[in-house]
């Protein structure tokens, strides 16, 4: 029988588990608090719980942990990058950013990714497995403990496609926003997707007020299908329709991510095509000079191109900002560090 990831259970599931084994209900609150507020990594740390109960739990459950394999601190800004390892030996990456309004953390939702975007280091490595909700929480728990801080913003923009791990990601969001847990505000959680259309509708219908960030990276199907294979299944017209539905249902503004790749998607004409699609909608465009990944042959657009692209968009009253890649000296673009670690160990 496989063990249950106890950190992935919500309070009613935990209560149900305990009472079904003859334990008292009030123990559920205590154990939940050890897991989600004190963030313990072993049952033996739960000092107010009877030993007998703990050994019973240990026979059917485990506590997920994200251990620090590597930690890099950027010398430009205070960005910190973690390479975490799970007990099964799989790695994921996460980044902590120090913003004026608090600490923001970018976490991973899968080991690898199936989507195969041509510019992405994670995509190049293929897919290994989904993360559990407990493993997503554990990345935050470990960083908070390591740095002695509270994370107030979370972005699901690390390794993996969150909507391809829908159930676990929604479970994570519900646990992370629980006031008896990390108590994050849903408004401070951003989910980034390459555009899995049916799942965008499903997410919208849950009506959780998180921010949806859509990885666009191209203004037409021709370019997008070349760099993002997912576009062949869900072309742009469907993606924009789903995004409009998301914005209308949740009242939340959509963020479009657009990695500027020199000579591929960064012309003024591309900006005009992009504007035609999104003008008049509740949105914001984030332009990011593409982070060069070995073997892709892609280069970031020059500053002059970026400025010109922004000014075309603002001509259509579209809000666009250029986001400098944080911590570029520490491979802060997700997937790059794991790739390096595997290479050093004789992997991909
Ligand atoms: N799978 C999700 C979330 C993880 S990727 C998604 O694609 O949205 C997080 C973000 O990093 C996405 O916007 C993705 O397109 C972007 N990204 C991936 N590789 C990049 C690179 N080399 N340079 C800049 N952005 C990149
Ligand atoms: Fe997957 Fe996102 Fe990378 Fe595309 S950009 S391969 S969807 S992680």
PDB file of C-alpha atoms in Angstrom, residues 31-260:
ATOM      1  CA  UNK A  31      -1.504  18.028  13.514  1.00  0.00           C
ATOM      2  CA  UNK A  32      -2.629  20.416  10.761  1.00  0.00           C
ATOM      3  CA  UNK A  33      -1.009  23.273  12.636  1.00  0.00           C
ATOM      4  CA  UNK A  34       2.281  21.343  12.985  1.00  0.00           C
ATOM      5  CA  UNK A  35       2.265  20.698   9.259  1.00  0.00           C
ATOM      6  CA  UNK A  36       1.067  24.042   7.907  1.00  0.00           C
ATOM      7  CA  UNK A  37       2.127  26.653  10.460  1.00  0.00           C
ATOM      8  CA  UNK A  38       5.176  25.249  12.197  1.00  0.00           C
ATOM      9  CA  UNK A  39       6.045  23.379   9.013  1.00  0.00           C
ATOM     10  CA  UNK A  40       7.712  20.391  10.683  1.00  0.00           C
ATOM     11  CA  UNK A  41       9.444  17.833   8.521  1.00  0.00           C
ATOM     12  CA  UNK A  42       9.024  14.799  10.798  1.00  0.00           C
ATOM     13  CA  UNK A  43       6.312  13.307  13.005  1.00  0.00           C
ATOM     14  CA  UNK A  44       8.659  13.227  16.012  1.00  0.00           C
ATOM     15  CA  UNK A  45       8.559  17.054  16.155  1.00  0.00           C
ATOM     16  CA  UNK A  46       4.841  17.007  16.991  1.00  0.00           C
ATOM     17  CA  UNK A  47       5.477  17.127  20.717  1.00  0.00           C
ATOM     18  CA  UNK A  48       1.889  17.440  21.950  1.00  0.00           C
ATOM     19  CA  UNK A  49       0.648  14.369  20.070  1.00  0.00           C
ATOM     20  CA  UNK A  50       0.674  10.938  21.766  1.00  0.00           C
ATOM     21  CA  UNK A  51       3.412   8.604  20.530  1.00  0.00           C
ATOM     22  CA  UNK A  52       0.885   5.868  19.736  1.00  0.00           C
ATOM     23  CA  UNK A  53      -1.074   8.156  17.425  1.00  0.00           C
ATOM     24  CA  UNK A  54       2.105   9.275  15.703  1.00  0.00           C
ATOM     25  CA  UNK A  55       3.320   5.759  15.069  1.00  0.00           C
ATOM     26  CA  UNK A  56      -0.095   4.838  13.668  1.00  0.00           C
ATOM     27  CA  UNK A  57       0.073   7.856  11.331  1.00  0.00           C
ATOM     28  CA  UNK A  58       3.612   7.004  10.297  1.00  0.00           C
ATOM     29  CA  UNK A  59       2.455   3.570   9.188  1.00  0.00           C
ATOM     30  CA  UNK A  60       0.091   5.105   6.610  1.00  0.00           C
ATOM     31  CA  UNK A  61       1.410   8.624   5.872  1.00  0.00           C
ATOM     32  CA  UNK A  62       4.554  10.554   5.095  1.00  0.00           C
ATOM     33  CA  UNK A  63       5.385  14.259   5.358  1.00  0.00           C
ATOM     34  CA  UNK A  64       6.633  15.674   2.077  1.00  0.00           C
ATOM     35  CA  UNK A  65       9.839  17.683   2.259  1.00  0.00           C
ATOM     36  CA  UNK A  66      11.857  19.753  -0.190  1.00  0.00           C
ATOM     37  CA  UNK A  67      15.519  19.578   0.765  1.00  0.00           C
ATOM     38  CA  UNK A  68      18.029  22.180  -0.364  1.00  0.00           C
ATOM     39  CA  UNK A  69      20.489  20.631  -2.806  1.00  0.00           C
ATOM     40  CA  UNK A  70      21.917  23.974  -3.953  1.00  0.00           C
ATOM     41  CA  UNK A  71      21.324  27.617  -3.077  1.00  0.00           C
ATOM     42  CA  UNK A  72      22.577  30.513  -5.157  1.00  0.00           C
ATOM     43  CA  UNK A  73      22.380  34.177  -4.229  1.00  0.00           C
ATOM     44  CA  UNK A  74      22.533  36.745  -7.006  1.00  0.00           C
ATOM     45  CA  UNK A  75      25.168  39.422  -6.633  1.00  0.00           C
ATOM     46  CA  UNK A  76      23.066  41.943  -8.626  1.00  0.00           C
ATOM     47  CA  UNK A  77      19.871  41.844  -6.609  1.00  0.00           C
ATOM     48  CA  UNK A  78      18.796  39.763  -3.643  1.00  0.00           C
ATOM     49  CA  UNK A  79      17.314  37.006  -5.766  1.00  0.00           C
ATOM     50  CA  UNK A  80      17.873  33.560  -4.294  1.00  0.00           C
ATOM     51  CA  UNK A  81      17.614  30.439  -6.330  1.00  0.00           C
ATOM     52  CA  UNK A  82      17.064  27.015  -4.822  1.00  0.00           C
ATOM     53  CA  UNK A  83      17.548  23.626  -6.327  1.00  0.00           C
ATOM     54  CA  UNK A  84      15.390  21.358  -4.192  1.00  0.00           C
ATOM     55  CA  UNK A  85      15.612  17.601  -4.050  1.00  0.00           C
ATOM     56  CA  UNK A  86      12.749  15.336  -2.988  1.00  0.00           C
ATOM     57  CA  UNK A  87      13.304  12.029  -1.176  1.00  0.00           C
ATOM     58  CA  UNK A  88      12.860  10.113  -4.473  1.00  0.00           C
ATOM     59  CA  UNK A  89      15.900  11.960  -5.885  1.00  0.00           C
ATOM     60  CA  UNK A  90      13.990  14.288  -8.243  1.00  0.00           C
ATOM     61  CA  UNK A  91      14.989  17.952  -8.508  1.00  0.00           C
ATOM     62  CA  UNK A  92      12.964  21.116  -8.974  1.00  0.00           C
ATOM     63  CA  UNK A  93      13.863  24.786  -8.895  1.00  0.00           C
ATOM     64  CA  UNK A  94      12.395  27.761  -7.098  1.00  0.00           C
ATOM     65  CA  UNK A  95      13.326  31.426  -6.800  1.00  0.00           C
ATOM     66  CA  UNK A  96      12.785  33.912  -3.968  1.00  0.00           C
ATOM     67  CA  UNK A  97      12.663  37.584  -4.895  1.00  0.00           C
ATOM     68  CA  UNK A  98      12.874  40.452  -2.459  1.00  0.00           C
ATOM     69  CA  UNK A  99      10.420  43.127  -3.587  1.00  0.00           C
ATOM     70  CA  UNK A 100       9.650  46.330  -1.736  1.00  0.00           C
ATOM     71  CA  UNK A 101       6.178  45.044  -0.902  1.00  0.00           C
ATOM     72  CA  UNK A 102       7.413  41.705   0.461  1.00  0.00           C
ATOM     73  CA  UNK A 103       8.948  38.434  -0.578  1.00  0.00           C
ATOM     74  CA  UNK A 104       7.735  36.713  -3.687  1.00  0.00           C
ATOM     75  CA  UNK A 105       8.488  33.095  -4.535  1.00  0.00           C
ATOM     76  CA  UNK A 106       8.355  31.306  -7.847  1.00  0.00           C
ATOM     77  CA  UNK A 107       7.727  27.586  -7.307  1.00  0.00           C
ATOM     78  CA  UNK A 108       7.617  24.486  -9.506  1.00  0.00           C
ATOM     79  CA  UNK A 109       4.517  22.362 -10.113  1.00  0.00           C
ATOM     80  CA  UNK A 110       6.020  19.404 -12.003  1.00  0.00           C
ATOM     81  CA  UNK A 111       9.368  17.676 -12.407  1.00  0.00           C
ATOM     82  CA  UNK A 112       9.985  18.625 -16.026  1.00  0.00           C
ATOM     83  CA  UNK A 113       7.236  19.510 -18.507  1.00  0.00           C
ATOM     84  CA  UNK A 114       5.487  17.810 -21.453  1.00  0.00           C
ATOM     85  CA  UNK A 115       4.869  20.975 -23.481  1.00  0.00           C
ATOM     86  CA  UNK A 116       8.202  21.224 -25.293  1.00  0.00           C
ATOM     87  CA  UNK A 117       8.457  24.997 -25.867  1.00  0.00           C
ATOM     88  CA  UNK A 118      11.586  25.489 -27.939  1.00  0.00           C
ATOM     89  CA  UNK A 119      13.030  28.376 -25.883  1.00  0.00           C
ATOM     90  CA  UNK A 120      12.585  26.718 -22.487  1.00  0.00           C
ATOM     91  CA  UNK A 121      15.207  24.772 -20.539  1.00  0.00           C
ATOM     92  CA  UNK A 122      12.542  22.779 -18.680  1.00  0.00           C
ATOM     93  CA  UNK A 123      10.774  21.873 -21.901  1.00  0.00           C
ATOM     94  CA  UNK A 124      13.991  20.501 -23.372  1.00  0.00           C
ATOM     95  CA  UNK A 125      14.403  18.038 -20.513  1.00  0.00           C
ATOM     96  CA  UNK A 126      11.016  16.323 -20.960  1.00  0.00           C
ATOM     97  CA  UNK A 127       8.556  15.266 -18.262  1.00  0.00           C
ATOM     98  CA  UNK A 128       9.175  13.106 -15.204  1.00  0.00           C
ATOM     99  CA  UNK A 129       6.251  13.468 -12.790  1.00  0.00           C
ATOM    100  CA  UNK A 130       3.676  15.731 -11.197  1.00  0.00           C
ATOM    101  CA  UNK A 131       4.309  17.323  -7.819  1.00  0.00           C
ATOM    102  CA  UNK A 132       1.806  16.820  -5.019  1.00  0.00           C
ATOM    103  CA  UNK A 133       0.220  19.821  -3.306  1.00  0.00           C
ATOM    104  CA  UNK A 134       2.367  18.974  -0.275  1.00  0.00           C
ATOM    105  CA  UNK A 135       5.526  19.186  -2.396  1.00  0.00           C
ATOM    106  CA  UNK A 136       4.489  22.615  -3.696  1.00  0.00           C
ATOM    107  CA  UNK A 137       3.866  23.822  -0.131  1.00  0.00           C
ATOM    108  CA  UNK A 138       7.163  22.291   1.010  1.00  0.00           C
ATOM    109  CA  UNK A 139       9.156  24.504  -1.351  1.00  0.00           C
ATOM    110  CA  UNK A 140       7.685  27.546   0.411  1.00  0.00           C
ATOM    111  CA  UNK A 141       8.092  26.021   3.873  1.00  0.00           C
ATOM    112  CA  UNK A 142      11.769  25.246   3.304  1.00  0.00           C
ATOM    113  CA  UNK A 143      12.566  28.717   1.919  1.00  0.00           C
ATOM    114  CA  UNK A 144      10.715  30.486   4.735  1.00  0.00           C
ATOM    115  CA  UNK A 145      12.625  28.503   7.327  1.00  0.00           C
ATOM    116  CA  UNK A 146      15.965  28.839   5.573  1.00  0.00           C
ATOM    117  CA  UNK A 147      15.671  32.618   5.185  1.00  0.00           C
ATOM    118  CA  UNK A 148      13.650  33.369   8.329  1.00  0.00           C
ATOM    119  CA  UNK A 149      11.059  35.276   6.297  1.00  0.00           C
ATOM    120  CA  UNK A 150       7.415  35.107   5.308  1.00  0.00           C
ATOM    121  CA  UNK A 151       6.599  34.684   1.646  1.00  0.00           C
ATOM    122  CA  UNK A 152       3.624  36.886   0.737  1.00  0.00           C
ATOM    123  CA  UNK A 153       3.403  36.374  -3.038  1.00  0.00           C
ATOM    124  CA  UNK A 154       3.610  33.100  -4.909  1.00  0.00           C
ATOM    125  CA  UNK A 155       3.938  32.595  -8.631  1.00  0.00           C
ATOM    126  CA  UNK A 156       3.440  29.186 -10.236  1.00  0.00           C
ATOM    127  CA  UNK A 157       6.057  29.905 -12.855  1.00  0.00           C
ATOM    128  CA  UNK A 158       8.806  27.482 -12.035  1.00  0.00           C
ATOM    129  CA  UNK A 159       9.251  24.151 -13.720  1.00  0.00           C
ATOM    130  CA  UNK A 160       6.178  22.522 -15.190  1.00  0.00           C
ATOM    131  CA  UNK A 161       2.801  23.436 -16.628  1.00  0.00           C
ATOM    132  CA  UNK A 162       0.439  24.053 -13.666  1.00  0.00           C
ATOM    133  CA  UNK A 163      -2.744  23.369 -15.644  1.00  0.00           C
ATOM    134  CA  UNK A 164      -1.344  19.977 -16.705  1.00  0.00           C
ATOM    135  CA  UNK A 165      -1.345  19.105 -12.976  1.00  0.00           C
ATOM    136  CA  UNK A 166      -4.714  20.718 -12.360  1.00  0.00           C
ATOM    137  CA  UNK A 167      -6.083  18.806  -9.351  1.00  0.00           C
ATOM    138  CA  UNK A 168      -2.887  19.059  -7.322  1.00  0.00           C
ATOM    139  CA  UNK A 169      -2.405  22.733  -8.193  1.00  0.00           C
ATOM    140  CA  UNK A 170      -5.957  23.657  -7.161  1.00  0.00           C
ATOM    141  CA  UNK A 171      -5.462  21.671  -3.968  1.00  0.00           C
ATOM    142  CA  UNK A 172      -2.234  23.614  -3.369  1.00  0.00           C
ATOM    143  CA  UNK A 173      -4.015  26.956  -3.889  1.00  0.00           C
ATOM    144  CA  UNK A 174      -6.766  26.005  -1.438  1.00  0.00           C
ATOM    145  CA  UNK A 175      -4.260  24.863   1.202  1.00  0.00           C
ATOM    146  CA  UNK A 176      -1.955  27.861   0.743  1.00  0.00           C
ATOM    147  CA  UNK A 177      -4.844  30.304   1.145  1.00  0.00           C
ATOM    148  CA  UNK A 178      -6.256  28.523   4.208  1.00  0.00           C
ATOM    149  CA  UNK A 179      -6.121  30.864   7.189  1.00  0.00           C
ATOM    150  CA  UNK A 180      -4.937  27.955   9.331  1.00  0.00           C
ATOM    151  CA  UNK A 181      -2.072  27.406   6.909  1.00  0.00           C
ATOM    152  CA  UNK A 182       0.163  29.863   5.062  1.00  0.00           C
ATOM    153  CA  UNK A 183      -2.853  32.195   4.870  1.00  0.00           C
ATOM    154  CA  UNK A 184      -1.788  33.670   1.535  1.00  0.00           C
ATOM    155  CA  UNK A 185      -4.236  35.934  -0.197  1.00  0.00           C
ATOM    156  CA  UNK A 186      -5.492  34.376  -3.452  1.00  0.00           C
ATOM    157  CA  UNK A 187      -4.868  37.763  -5.045  1.00  0.00           C
ATOM    158  CA  UNK A 188      -1.198  37.261  -4.267  1.00  0.00           C
ATOM    159  CA  UNK A 189      -1.002  34.017  -6.212  1.00  0.00           C
ATOM    160  CA  UNK A 190      -0.268  34.007  -9.939  1.00  0.00           C
ATOM    161  CA  UNK A 191      -0.644  30.962 -12.146  1.00  0.00           C
ATOM    162  CA  UNK A 192       1.253  30.952 -15.419  1.00  0.00           C
ATOM    163  CA  UNK A 193       0.131  28.728 -18.281  1.00  0.00           C
ATOM    164  CA  UNK A 194       1.142  28.027 -21.851  1.00  0.00           C
ATOM    165  CA  UNK A 195      -2.580  27.980 -22.709  1.00  0.00           C
ATOM    166  CA  UNK A 196      -4.362  24.691 -21.968  1.00  0.00           C
ATOM    167  CA  UNK A 197      -7.733  26.077 -23.017  1.00  0.00           C
ATOM    168  CA  UNK A 198     -10.232  23.649 -21.375  1.00  0.00           C
ATOM    169  CA  UNK A 199      -8.391  23.986 -18.078  1.00  0.00           C
ATOM    170  CA  UNK A 200      -8.529  27.803 -18.239  1.00  0.00           C
ATOM    171  CA  UNK A 201     -12.351  27.533 -18.369  1.00  0.00           C
ATOM    172  CA  UNK A 202     -12.313  25.021 -15.523  1.00  0.00           C
ATOM    173  CA  UNK A 203     -10.135  27.312 -13.431  1.00  0.00           C
ATOM    174  CA  UNK A 204     -12.327  30.337 -14.189  1.00  0.00           C
ATOM    175  CA  UNK A 205     -15.422  28.440 -13.064  1.00  0.00           C
ATOM    176  CA  UNK A 206     -13.823  27.730  -9.678  1.00  0.00           C
ATOM    177  CA  UNK A 207     -13.841  31.506  -9.258  1.00  0.00           C
ATOM    178  CA  UNK A 208     -10.761  31.700  -7.034  1.00  0.00           C
ATOM    179  CA  UNK A 209      -9.435  35.262  -7.453  1.00  0.00           C
ATOM    180  CA  UNK A 210      -5.882  34.334  -8.461  1.00  0.00           C
ATOM    181  CA  UNK A 211      -4.086  36.110 -11.298  1.00  0.00           C
ATOM    182  CA  UNK A 212      -3.799  34.275 -14.586  1.00  0.00           C
ATOM    183  CA  UNK A 213      -0.647  34.806 -16.543  1.00  0.00           C
ATOM    184  CA  UNK A 214      -0.697  33.601 -20.111  1.00  0.00           C
ATOM    185  CA  UNK A 215       2.563  32.756 -21.853  1.00  0.00           C
ATOM    186  CA  UNK A 216       1.909  34.212 -25.264  1.00  0.00           C
ATOM    187  CA  UNK A 217       5.336  34.779 -26.834  1.00  0.00           C
ATOM    188  CA  UNK A 218       3.964  35.250 -30.347  1.00  0.00           C
ATOM    189  CA  UNK A 219       1.329  37.399 -32.065  1.00  0.00           C
ATOM    190  CA  UNK A 220       0.119  34.808 -34.617  1.00  0.00           C
ATOM    191  CA  UNK A 221      -0.365  31.058 -34.991  1.00  0.00           C
ATOM    192  CA  UNK A 222       2.461  30.674 -37.476  1.00  0.00           C
ATOM    193  CA  UNK A 223       5.175  31.891 -35.100  1.00  0.00           C
ATOM    194  CA  UNK A 224       3.540  30.482 -31.980  1.00  0.00           C
ATOM    195  CA  UNK A 225       3.178  26.957 -33.359  1.00  0.00           C
ATOM    196  CA  UNK A 226       6.891  26.961 -34.199  1.00  0.00           C
ATOM    197  CA  UNK A 227       8.012  27.896 -30.682  1.00  0.00           C
ATOM    198  CA  UNK A 228       5.129  26.452 -28.615  1.00  0.00           C
ATOM    199  CA  UNK A 229       3.809  23.084 -29.865  1.00  0.00           C
ATOM    200  CA  UNK A 230       0.719  23.445 -27.611  1.00  0.00           C
ATOM    201  CA  UNK A 231      -0.503  26.094 -30.054  1.00  0.00           C
ATOM    202  CA  UNK A 232      -1.254  23.409 -32.647  1.00  0.00           C
ATOM    203  CA  UNK A 233      -3.848  21.968 -30.301  1.00  0.00           C
ATOM    204  CA  UNK A 234      -5.144  25.255 -28.884  1.00  0.00           C
ATOM    205  CA  UNK A 235      -4.580  28.087 -31.378  1.00  0.00           C
ATOM    206  CA  UNK A 236      -4.478  31.738 -30.398  1.00  0.00           C
ATOM    207  CA  UNK A 237      -8.126  32.571 -31.140  1.00  0.00           C
ATOM    208  CA  UNK A 238      -9.211  29.917 -28.625  1.00  0.00           C
ATOM    209  CA  UNK A 239      -6.617  31.038 -26.098  1.00  0.00           C
ATOM    210  CA  UNK A 240      -7.798  34.663 -26.231  1.00  0.00           C
ATOM    211  CA  UNK A 241     -11.424  33.574 -25.962  1.00  0.00           C
ATOM    212  CA  UNK A 242     -10.620  31.543 -22.852  1.00  0.00           C
ATOM    213  CA  UNK A 243      -8.660  34.465 -21.360  1.00  0.00           C
ATOM    214  CA  UNK A 244     -11.577  36.828 -21.933  1.00  0.00           C
ATOM    215  CA  UNK A 245     -13.843  34.316 -20.203  1.00  0.00           C
ATOM    216  CA  UNK A 246     -11.395  34.152 -17.283  1.00  0.00           C
ATOM    217  CA  UNK A 247     -11.265  37.938 -16.952  1.00  0.00           C
ATOM    218  CA  UNK A 248     -15.063  38.284 -17.236  1.00  0.00           C
ATOM    219  CA  UNK A 249     -15.771  35.512 -14.727  1.00  0.00           C
ATOM    220  CA  UNK A 250     -13.215  36.449 -12.079  1.00  0.00           C
ATOM    221  CA  UNK A 251     -12.917  40.190 -12.685  1.00  0.00           C
ATOM    222  CA  UNK A 252      -9.144  39.723 -12.706  1.00  0.00           C
ATOM    223  CA  UNK A 253      -6.855  41.323 -15.229  1.00  0.00           C
ATOM    224  CA  UNK A 254      -4.897  38.857 -17.412  1.00  0.00           C
ATOM    225  CA  UNK A 255      -1.138  39.192 -17.664  1.00  0.00           C
ATOM    226  CA  UNK A 256       0.387  38.232 -21.000  1.00  0.00           C
ATOM    227  CA  UNK A 257       4.003  37.088 -20.866  1.00  0.00           C
ATOM    228  CA  UNK A 258       5.960  37.784 -24.011  1.00  0.00           C
ATOM    229  CA  UNK A 259       9.596  36.658 -24.257  1.00  0.00           C
ATOM    230  CA  UNK A 260      11.308  38.863 -26.809  1.00  0.00           C
TER     231      UNK A 260
END
